């Protein structure tokens, strides 16, 4: 029982907190309207009693309409209007006949009730409408903040995805080179260290300078060309002016890796990958020779990773052209 009393008390506090200025505004306006349209003289006591009576009318109408949700059905609105007029007539009759002993014609009381009721109902629904707008705006703000947080999380996940096959293959290649060519093995080891240093140092960056990405991509290309010998050729062109250009970290490397993963190549038919800087994008293009056997199970990083990062970070699309003879990607860059 005590718990129910506390709940009722809390509801009352919340109810009056949400509608106190509705009560104040409606009561004040309605009192003024009654004084303005009813020419009888009133003293201060009568005006105070009239104001309190109108407050009671507003409270009664408020409770009658409180549970009505929007959109309002016409039948409910008509019912509310009739109910409100009835309440106004009852309380104004009590006021004029009992409290101040100033009997008015019943028609006059009905006219006053009809005068004040639409004002109260319209102000109440306006208040309800503005409340709904505020709640909607707050919910939209929460949703927007949630989506932004989700995007940040997605970006962090995408940036930290690295193909585990690459490191195993690189160490296998390094192990082979140590026994065959120590000088080349040393160079390979240095390039491999550069590649992983770049990945580690840029794991928290959304964008990097193109010069850094280019050096990283060339080191990565060197590792792949050593591993596959003369079966792969990676050609960089038009990178003479690369200042003030930003790019997604490891983006060129992902597209090189994608071309190697999905194409058949050998010494007689090498895989050629052309990487060219254009005005506001970099093209990565290769001829197609689809592998006759299925590639290893993808770790979900490749092209999907890059498309997501372009959308989330650069707000631009990764353009992919896939034909029977070639595969070409336009990777967006940002000039500043």
Short mmCIF file of C-alpha atoms in Angstrom, two decimals:
data_model
loop_
_atom_site.label_atom_id
_atom_site.label_comp_id
_atom_site.label_asym_id
_atom_site.label_seq_id
_atom_site.Cartn_x
_atom_site.Cartn_y
_atom_site.Cartn_z
CA UNK A 1 0.00 0.00 0.00
CA UNK A 2 2.83 2.38 0.95
CA UNK A 3 4.55 1.56 -2.35
CA UNK A 4 1.38 2.47 -4.28
CA UNK A 5 1.10 5.75 -2.36
CA UNK A 6 4.71 6.61 -3.25
CA UNK A 7 4.06 5.80 -6.92
CA UNK A 8 0.95 8.01 -6.89
CA UNK A 9 2.90 10.84 -5.24
CA UNK A 10 5.70 10.55 -7.80
CA UNK A 11 3.17 10.56 -10.63
CA UNK A 12 1.51 13.69 -9.22
CA UNK A 13 4.85 15.49 -8.99
CA UNK A 14 5.70 14.51 -12.55
CA UNK A 15 2.21 15.41 -13.76
CA UNK A 16 2.29 18.94 -12.28
CA UNK A 17 5.90 19.44 -13.36
CA UNK A 18 4.96 18.69 -16.97
CA UNK A 19 1.79 20.83 -16.97
CA UNK A 20 2.22 23.64 -14.44
CA UNK A 21 2.53 26.38 -17.03
CA UNK A 22 -0.41 24.92 -18.95
CA UNK A 23 -2.48 25.34 -15.78
CA UNK A 24 -1.13 28.83 -15.13
CA UNK A 25 -1.61 30.01 -18.72
CA UNK A 26 -5.08 28.53 -19.22
CA UNK A 27 -6.35 29.67 -15.82
CA UNK A 28 -5.06 33.21 -16.31
CA UNK A 29 -6.43 33.54 -19.85
CA UNK A 30 -9.78 32.04 -18.97
CA UNK A 31 -10.19 34.24 -15.91
CA UNK A 32 -9.42 37.25 -18.08
CA UNK A 33 -11.93 36.13 -20.72
CA UNK A 34 -14.69 35.67 -18.14
CA UNK A 35 -13.98 39.11 -16.63
CA UNK A 36 -13.85 40.67 -20.09
CA UNK A 37 -17.08 39.17 -21.45
CA UNK A 38 -19.07 39.24 -18.20
CA UNK A 39 -19.72 42.90 -17.24
CA UNK A 40 -20.57 42.37 -13.56
CA UNK A 41 -18.28 44.06 -11.07
CA UNK A 42 -16.03 41.78 -8.98
CA UNK A 43 -13.89 42.52 -5.96
CA UNK A 44 -10.44 40.99 -5.35
CA UNK A 45 -11.86 38.08 -3.37
CA UNK A 46 -14.24 37.20 -6.19
CA UNK A 47 -11.43 37.32 -8.79
CA UNK A 48 -9.26 35.01 -6.65
CA UNK A 49 -12.17 32.59 -6.22
CA UNK A 50 -12.87 32.73 -9.95
CA UNK A 51 -9.20 32.01 -10.72
CA UNK A 52 -9.19 29.01 -8.33
CA UNK A 53 -12.41 27.76 -9.91
CA UNK A 54 -10.87 27.99 -13.38
CA UNK A 55 -7.76 26.17 -12.10
CA UNK A 56 -10.03 23.33 -10.97
CA UNK A 57 -11.75 23.34 -14.38
CA UNK A 58 -8.35 23.13 -16.12
CA UNK A 59 -7.21 20.31 -13.83
CA UNK A 60 -10.41 18.36 -14.48
CA UNK A 61 -10.12 18.77 -18.22
CA UNK A 62 -6.44 17.90 -18.04
CA UNK A 63 -7.17 14.58 -16.33
CA UNK A 64 -9.92 13.86 -18.84
CA UNK A 65 -7.62 14.37 -21.80
CA UNK A 66 -4.36 13.13 -20.28
CA UNK A 67 -4.66 9.55 -21.56
CA UNK A 68 -5.61 10.52 -25.09
CA UNK A 69 -2.71 9.71 -27.43
CA UNK A 70 -1.96 11.30 -30.76
CA UNK A 71 -3.18 11.04 -33.44
CA UNK A 72 -6.58 11.79 -31.88
CA UNK A 73 -9.65 10.09 -33.32
CA UNK A 74 -12.50 12.48 -34.10
CA UNK A 75 -14.99 10.62 -31.91
CA UNK A 76 -12.64 10.90 -28.92
CA UNK A 77 -12.07 14.57 -29.58
CA UNK A 78 -15.84 15.26 -29.73
CA UNK A 79 -16.32 13.25 -26.52
CA UNK A 80 -13.53 15.21 -24.83
CA UNK A 81 -15.01 18.51 -25.95
CA UNK A 82 -18.49 17.65 -24.61
CA UNK A 83 -17.00 16.35 -21.38
CA UNK A 84 -14.94 19.53 -20.95
CA UNK A 85 -17.91 21.84 -21.59
CA UNK A 86 -19.97 19.89 -19.04
CA UNK A 87 -17.22 20.27 -16.42
CA UNK A 88 -16.90 23.99 -17.15
CA UNK A 89 -20.67 24.50 -16.84
CA UNK A 90 -20.80 22.63 -13.52
CA UNK A 91 -17.90 24.49 -11.90
CA UNK A 92 -18.91 27.94 -13.25
CA UNK A 93 -22.49 27.36 -12.03
CA UNK A 94 -21.17 26.50 -8.55
CA UNK A 95 -18.94 29.60 -8.65
CA UNK A 96 -21.62 32.07 -9.67
CA UNK A 97 -24.50 30.64 -7.63
CA UNK A 98 -22.76 29.34 -4.49
CA UNK A 99 -19.47 31.16 -3.99
CA UNK A 100 -20.27 34.74 -4.90
CA UNK A 101 -24.05 34.65 -4.85
CA UNK A 102 -24.26 36.28 -8.26
CA UNK A 103 -26.73 34.25 -10.29
CA UNK A 104 -26.30 34.50 -14.03
CA UNK A 105 -28.55 33.23 -16.74
CA UNK A 106 -27.81 29.60 -17.56
CA UNK A 107 -27.36 30.58 -21.22
CA UNK A 108 -24.62 33.05 -20.19
CA UNK A 109 -22.78 30.33 -18.24
CA UNK A 110 -23.00 28.00 -21.26
CA UNK A 111 -21.60 30.76 -23.49
CA UNK A 112 -18.69 31.33 -21.08
CA UNK A 113 -18.03 27.58 -20.95
CA UNK A 114 -18.04 27.34 -24.74
CA UNK A 115 -15.69 30.34 -24.84
CA UNK A 116 -13.04 28.93 -22.48
CA UNK A 117 -13.16 25.19 -23.35
CA UNK A 118 -11.61 25.27 -26.88
CA UNK A 119 -8.78 27.46 -25.57
CA UNK A 120 -7.91 24.97 -22.85
CA UNK A 121 -8.10 21.94 -25.12
CA UNK A 122 -6.01 23.56 -27.87
CA UNK A 123 -3.31 24.70 -25.42
CA UNK A 124 -3.23 21.24 -23.84
CA UNK A 125 -2.75 19.50 -27.20
CA UNK A 126 -0.18 22.08 -28.27
CA UNK A 127 1.71 21.31 -25.06
CA UNK A 128 1.41 17.61 -25.75
CA UNK A 129 2.65 18.12 -29.31
CA UNK A 130 5.69 20.16 -28.21
CA UNK A 131 6.46 17.52 -25.57
CA UNK A 132 6.39 14.86 -28.27
CA UNK A 133 8.70 16.92 -30.46
CA UNK A 134 11.18 17.27 -27.60
CA UNK A 135 11.06 13.53 -26.86
CA UNK A 136 11.48 12.72 -30.57
CA UNK A 137 14.46 15.09 -30.86
CA UNK A 138 16.06 13.51 -27.78
CA UNK A 139 15.55 10.01 -29.19
CA UNK A 140 16.99 11.05 -32.57
CA UNK A 141 19.98 12.57 -30.78
CA UNK A 142 20.52 9.33 -28.84
CA UNK A 143 20.23 7.30 -32.05
CA UNK A 144 22.69 9.62 -33.85
CA UNK A 145 25.19 9.37 -30.99
CA UNK A 146 24.78 5.59 -30.93
CA UNK A 147 25.38 5.34 -34.67
CA UNK A 148 28.48 7.54 -34.40
CA UNK A 149 29.80 5.32 -31.61
CA UNK A 150 29.08 2.25 -33.71
CA UNK A 151 30.93 3.80 -36.67
CA UNK A 152 33.96 4.54 -34.49
CA UNK A 153 33.94 0.95 -33.25
CA UNK A 154 33.58 -0.38 -36.80
CA UNK A 155 36.50 1.77 -37.95
CA UNK A 156 38.70 0.52 -35.11
CA UNK A 157 37.82 -3.10 -35.90
CA UNK A 158 38.47 -2.63 -39.63
CA UNK A 159 41.79 -0.87 -39.09
CA UNK A 160 43.14 -3.66 -36.89
CA UNK A 161 42.30 -6.46 -39.30
CA UNK A 162 45.46 -7.91 -40.83
CA UNK A 163 45.57 -11.05 -42.96
CA UNK A 164 47.27 -13.74 -40.83
CA UNK A 165 48.41 -15.62 -43.98
CA UNK A 166 50.74 -12.78 -44.94
CA UNK A 167 53.01 -13.07 -41.91
CA UNK A 168 53.30 -16.86 -42.21
CA UNK A 169 54.15 -16.66 -45.91
CA UNK A 170 56.65 -13.87 -45.26
CA UNK A 171 58.51 -15.87 -42.62
CA UNK A 172 58.56 -18.90 -44.90
CA UNK A 173 60.08 -16.76 -47.67
CA UNK A 174 62.62 -15.26 -45.24
CA UNK A 175 63.58 -18.71 -44.00
CA UNK A 176 64.20 -19.82 -47.59
CA UNK A 177 66.24 -16.70 -48.45
CA UNK A 178 68.52 -17.07 -45.42
CA UNK A 179 69.83 -20.30 -46.85
CA UNK A 180 69.96 -19.08 -50.46
CA UNK A 181 70.90 -15.39 -50.48
CA UNK A 182 71.89 -13.72 -47.21
CA UNK A 183 72.06 -10.21 -48.75
CA UNK A 184 68.57 -10.50 -50.17
CA UNK A 185 67.40 -12.06 -46.90
CA UNK A 186 68.68 -9.01 -45.00
CA UNK A 187 66.87 -6.64 -47.36
CA UNK A 188 63.71 -8.74 -47.12
CA UNK A 189 63.93 -8.67 -43.31
CA UNK A 190 64.29 -4.87 -43.30
CA UNK A 191 61.31 -4.43 -45.64
CA UNK A 192 59.22 -6.82 -43.56
CA UNK A 193 60.09 -4.83 -40.42
CA UNK A 194 59.11 -1.60 -42.21
CA UNK A 195 55.77 -3.08 -43.21
CA UNK A 196 54.83 -4.14 -39.70
CA UNK A 197 56.19 -0.95 -38.18
CA UNK A 198 53.92 1.00 -40.49
CA UNK A 199 50.89 -1.14 -39.59
CA UNK A 200 51.54 -0.80 -35.85
CA UNK A 201 52.26 2.94 -35.87
CA UNK A 202 49.25 3.77 -38.06
CA UNK A 203 46.71 1.46 -36.43
CA UNK A 204 45.08 4.45 -34.67
CA UNK A 205 45.09 6.76 -37.70
CA UNK A 206 42.11 7.15 -40.00
CA UNK A 207 44.17 8.86 -42.72
CA UNK A 208 47.90 9.04 -43.50
CA UNK A 209 50.04 10.99 -45.91
CA UNK A 210 50.32 9.45 -49.37
CA UNK A 211 54.12 9.54 -49.19
CA UNK A 212 54.04 7.21 -46.14
CA UNK A 213 51.48 4.92 -47.73
CA UNK A 214 53.50 4.83 -50.95
CA UNK A 215 56.71 3.80 -49.16
CA UNK A 216 54.79 1.14 -47.25
CA UNK A 217 53.14 -0.16 -50.46
CA UNK A 218 56.49 -0.35 -52.23
CA UNK A 219 58.02 -2.29 -49.32
CA UNK A 220 55.04 -4.64 -49.35
CA UNK A 221 55.34 -5.00 -53.15
CA UNK A 222 59.03 -5.84 -52.78
CA UNK A 223 58.15 -8.65 -50.35
CA UNK A 224 55.60 -10.08 -52.77
CA UNK A 225 57.88 -9.81 -55.78
CA UNK A 226 60.65 -11.61 -53.88
CA UNK A 227 58.26 -14.31 -52.76
CA UNK A 228 56.81 -14.91 -56.26
CA UNK A 229 60.03 -14.07 -58.15
CA UNK A 230 59.24 -13.06 -61.76
CA UNK A 231 55.59 -14.13 -61.55
CA UNK A 232 54.44 -10.71 -60.27
CA UNK A 233 55.17 -7.17 -61.45
CA UNK A 234 53.84 -4.16 -59.54
CA UNK A 235 54.21 -0.86 -61.42
CA UNK A 236 53.80 2.53 -59.70
CA UNK A 237 53.34 5.58 -61.95
CA UNK A 238 52.54 9.31 -61.79
CA UNK A 239 53.57 9.68 -58.13
CA UNK A 240 55.93 12.60 -58.67
CA UNK A 241 53.74 15.12 -56.80
CA UNK A 242 52.26 13.57 -53.68
CA UNK A 243 52.43 16.36 -51.11
CA UNK A 244 49.24 17.39 -49.29
CA UNK A 245 47.45 14.17 -50.19
CA UNK A 246 45.86 11.91 -47.57
CA UNK A 247 44.79 8.30 -47.98
CA UNK A 248 43.44 5.40 -45.93
CA UNK A 249 46.32 3.48 -44.30
CA UNK A 250 47.16 0.10 -45.90
CA UNK A 251 44.55 0.67 -48.62
CA UNK A 252 46.88 0.17 -51.62
CA UNK A 253 48.36 -2.91 -49.94
CA UNK A 254 44.89 -4.46 -49.52
CA UNK A 255 44.19 -4.10 -53.25
CA UNK A 256 47.58 -5.56 -54.19
CA UNK A 257 46.88 -8.47 -51.86
CA UNK A 258 43.40 -8.88 -53.36
CA UNK A 259 44.81 -9.13 -56.91
CA UNK A 260 47.40 -11.73 -55.84
CA UNK A 261 44.87 -13.77 -53.91
CA UNK A 262 42.30 -14.14 -56.71
CA UNK A 263 44.40 -14.49 -59.90
CA UNK A 264 46.30 -17.30 -61.56
CA UNK A 265 49.86 -16.37 -62.67
CA UNK A 266 53.23 -17.93 -63.50
CA UNK A 267 56.56 -17.03 -65.10
CA UNK A 268 55.11 -17.20 -68.61
CA UNK A 269 51.96 -15.24 -67.74
CA UNK A 270 52.95 -12.91 -64.89
CA UNK A 271 50.43 -10.88 -62.94
CA UNK A 272 50.92 -7.18 -63.67
CA UNK A 273 49.41 -4.68 -61.24
CA UNK A 274 49.35 -1.02 -62.33
CA UNK A 275 49.04 1.61 -59.60
CA UNK A 276 48.52 5.17 -60.86
CA UNK A 277 47.79 8.48 -59.16
CA UNK A 278 44.96 10.45 -60.79
CA UNK A 279 43.36 13.76 -59.73
CA UNK A 280 41.38 12.71 -56.66
CA UNK A 281 41.85 8.94 -56.66
CA UNK A 282 44.39 6.19 -57.26
CA UNK A 283 43.67 3.44 -59.77
CA UNK A 284 44.80 -0.11 -59.07
CA UNK A 285 44.33 -2.27 -62.13
CA UNK A 286 45.29 -5.80 -63.13
CA UNK A 287 44.45 -8.26 -65.87
CA UNK A 288 42.16 -11.11 -64.83
CA UNK A 289 43.09 -14.76 -64.84
CA UNK A 290 40.84 -16.35 -62.24
CA UNK A 291 42.34 -19.19 -60.25
CA UNK A 292 41.10 -22.62 -61.23
CA UNK A 293 41.01 -23.69 -57.60
CA UNK A 294 39.35 -21.94 -54.69
CA UNK A 295 41.52 -19.44 -52.81
CA UNK A 296 42.06 -19.86 -49.06
CA UNK A 297 39.11 -18.95 -46.85
CA UNK A 298 38.97 -15.17 -46.61
CA UNK A 299 39.56 -13.50 -43.26
CA UNK A 300 37.01 -10.87 -44.31
CA UNK A 301 39.51 -8.08 -44.68
CA UNK A 302 40.09 -7.36 -48.41
CA UNK A 303 37.72 -5.39 -50.54
CA UNK A 304 34.89 -5.35 -47.99
CA UNK A 305 37.24 -3.84 -45.41
CA UNK A 306 38.24 -1.08 -47.80
CA UNK A 307 34.69 -0.31 -48.92
CA UNK A 308 33.57 0.07 -45.32
CA UNK A 309 36.47 2.34 -44.42
CA UNK A 310 35.88 4.55 -47.48
CA UNK A 311 32.22 4.95 -46.48
CA UNK A 312 32.87 5.56 -42.80
CA UNK A 313 36.02 7.70 -42.89
CA UNK A 314 36.11 9.46 -46.26
CA UNK A 315 32.38 9.52 -46.96
CA UNK A 316 33.16 8.45 -50.51
CA UNK A 317 32.56 5.28 -52.47
CA UNK A 318 35.19 2.84 -53.61
CA UNK A 319 34.59 2.41 -57.37
CA UNK A 320 35.11 -1.12 -58.66
CA UNK A 321 35.14 -2.10 -62.35
CA UNK A 322 35.09 -5.84 -62.82
CA UNK A 323 35.05 -7.22 -66.39
CA UNK A 324 36.00 -10.50 -67.99
CA UNK A 325 39.49 -9.22 -68.85
CA UNK A 326 40.48 -6.77 -66.10
CA UNK A 327 39.78 -5.69 -62.56
CA UNK A 328 40.11 -2.00 -61.70
CA UNK A 329 39.54 -0.06 -58.50
CA UNK A 330 39.42 3.71 -58.02
CA UNK A 331 40.64 4.40 -54.50
CA UNK A 332 39.65 7.89 -53.24
CA UNK A 333 42.30 10.25 -51.86
CA UNK A 334 41.91 13.58 -50.09
CA UNK A 335 43.84 16.67 -51.23
CA UNK A 336 44.24 19.45 -48.68
#
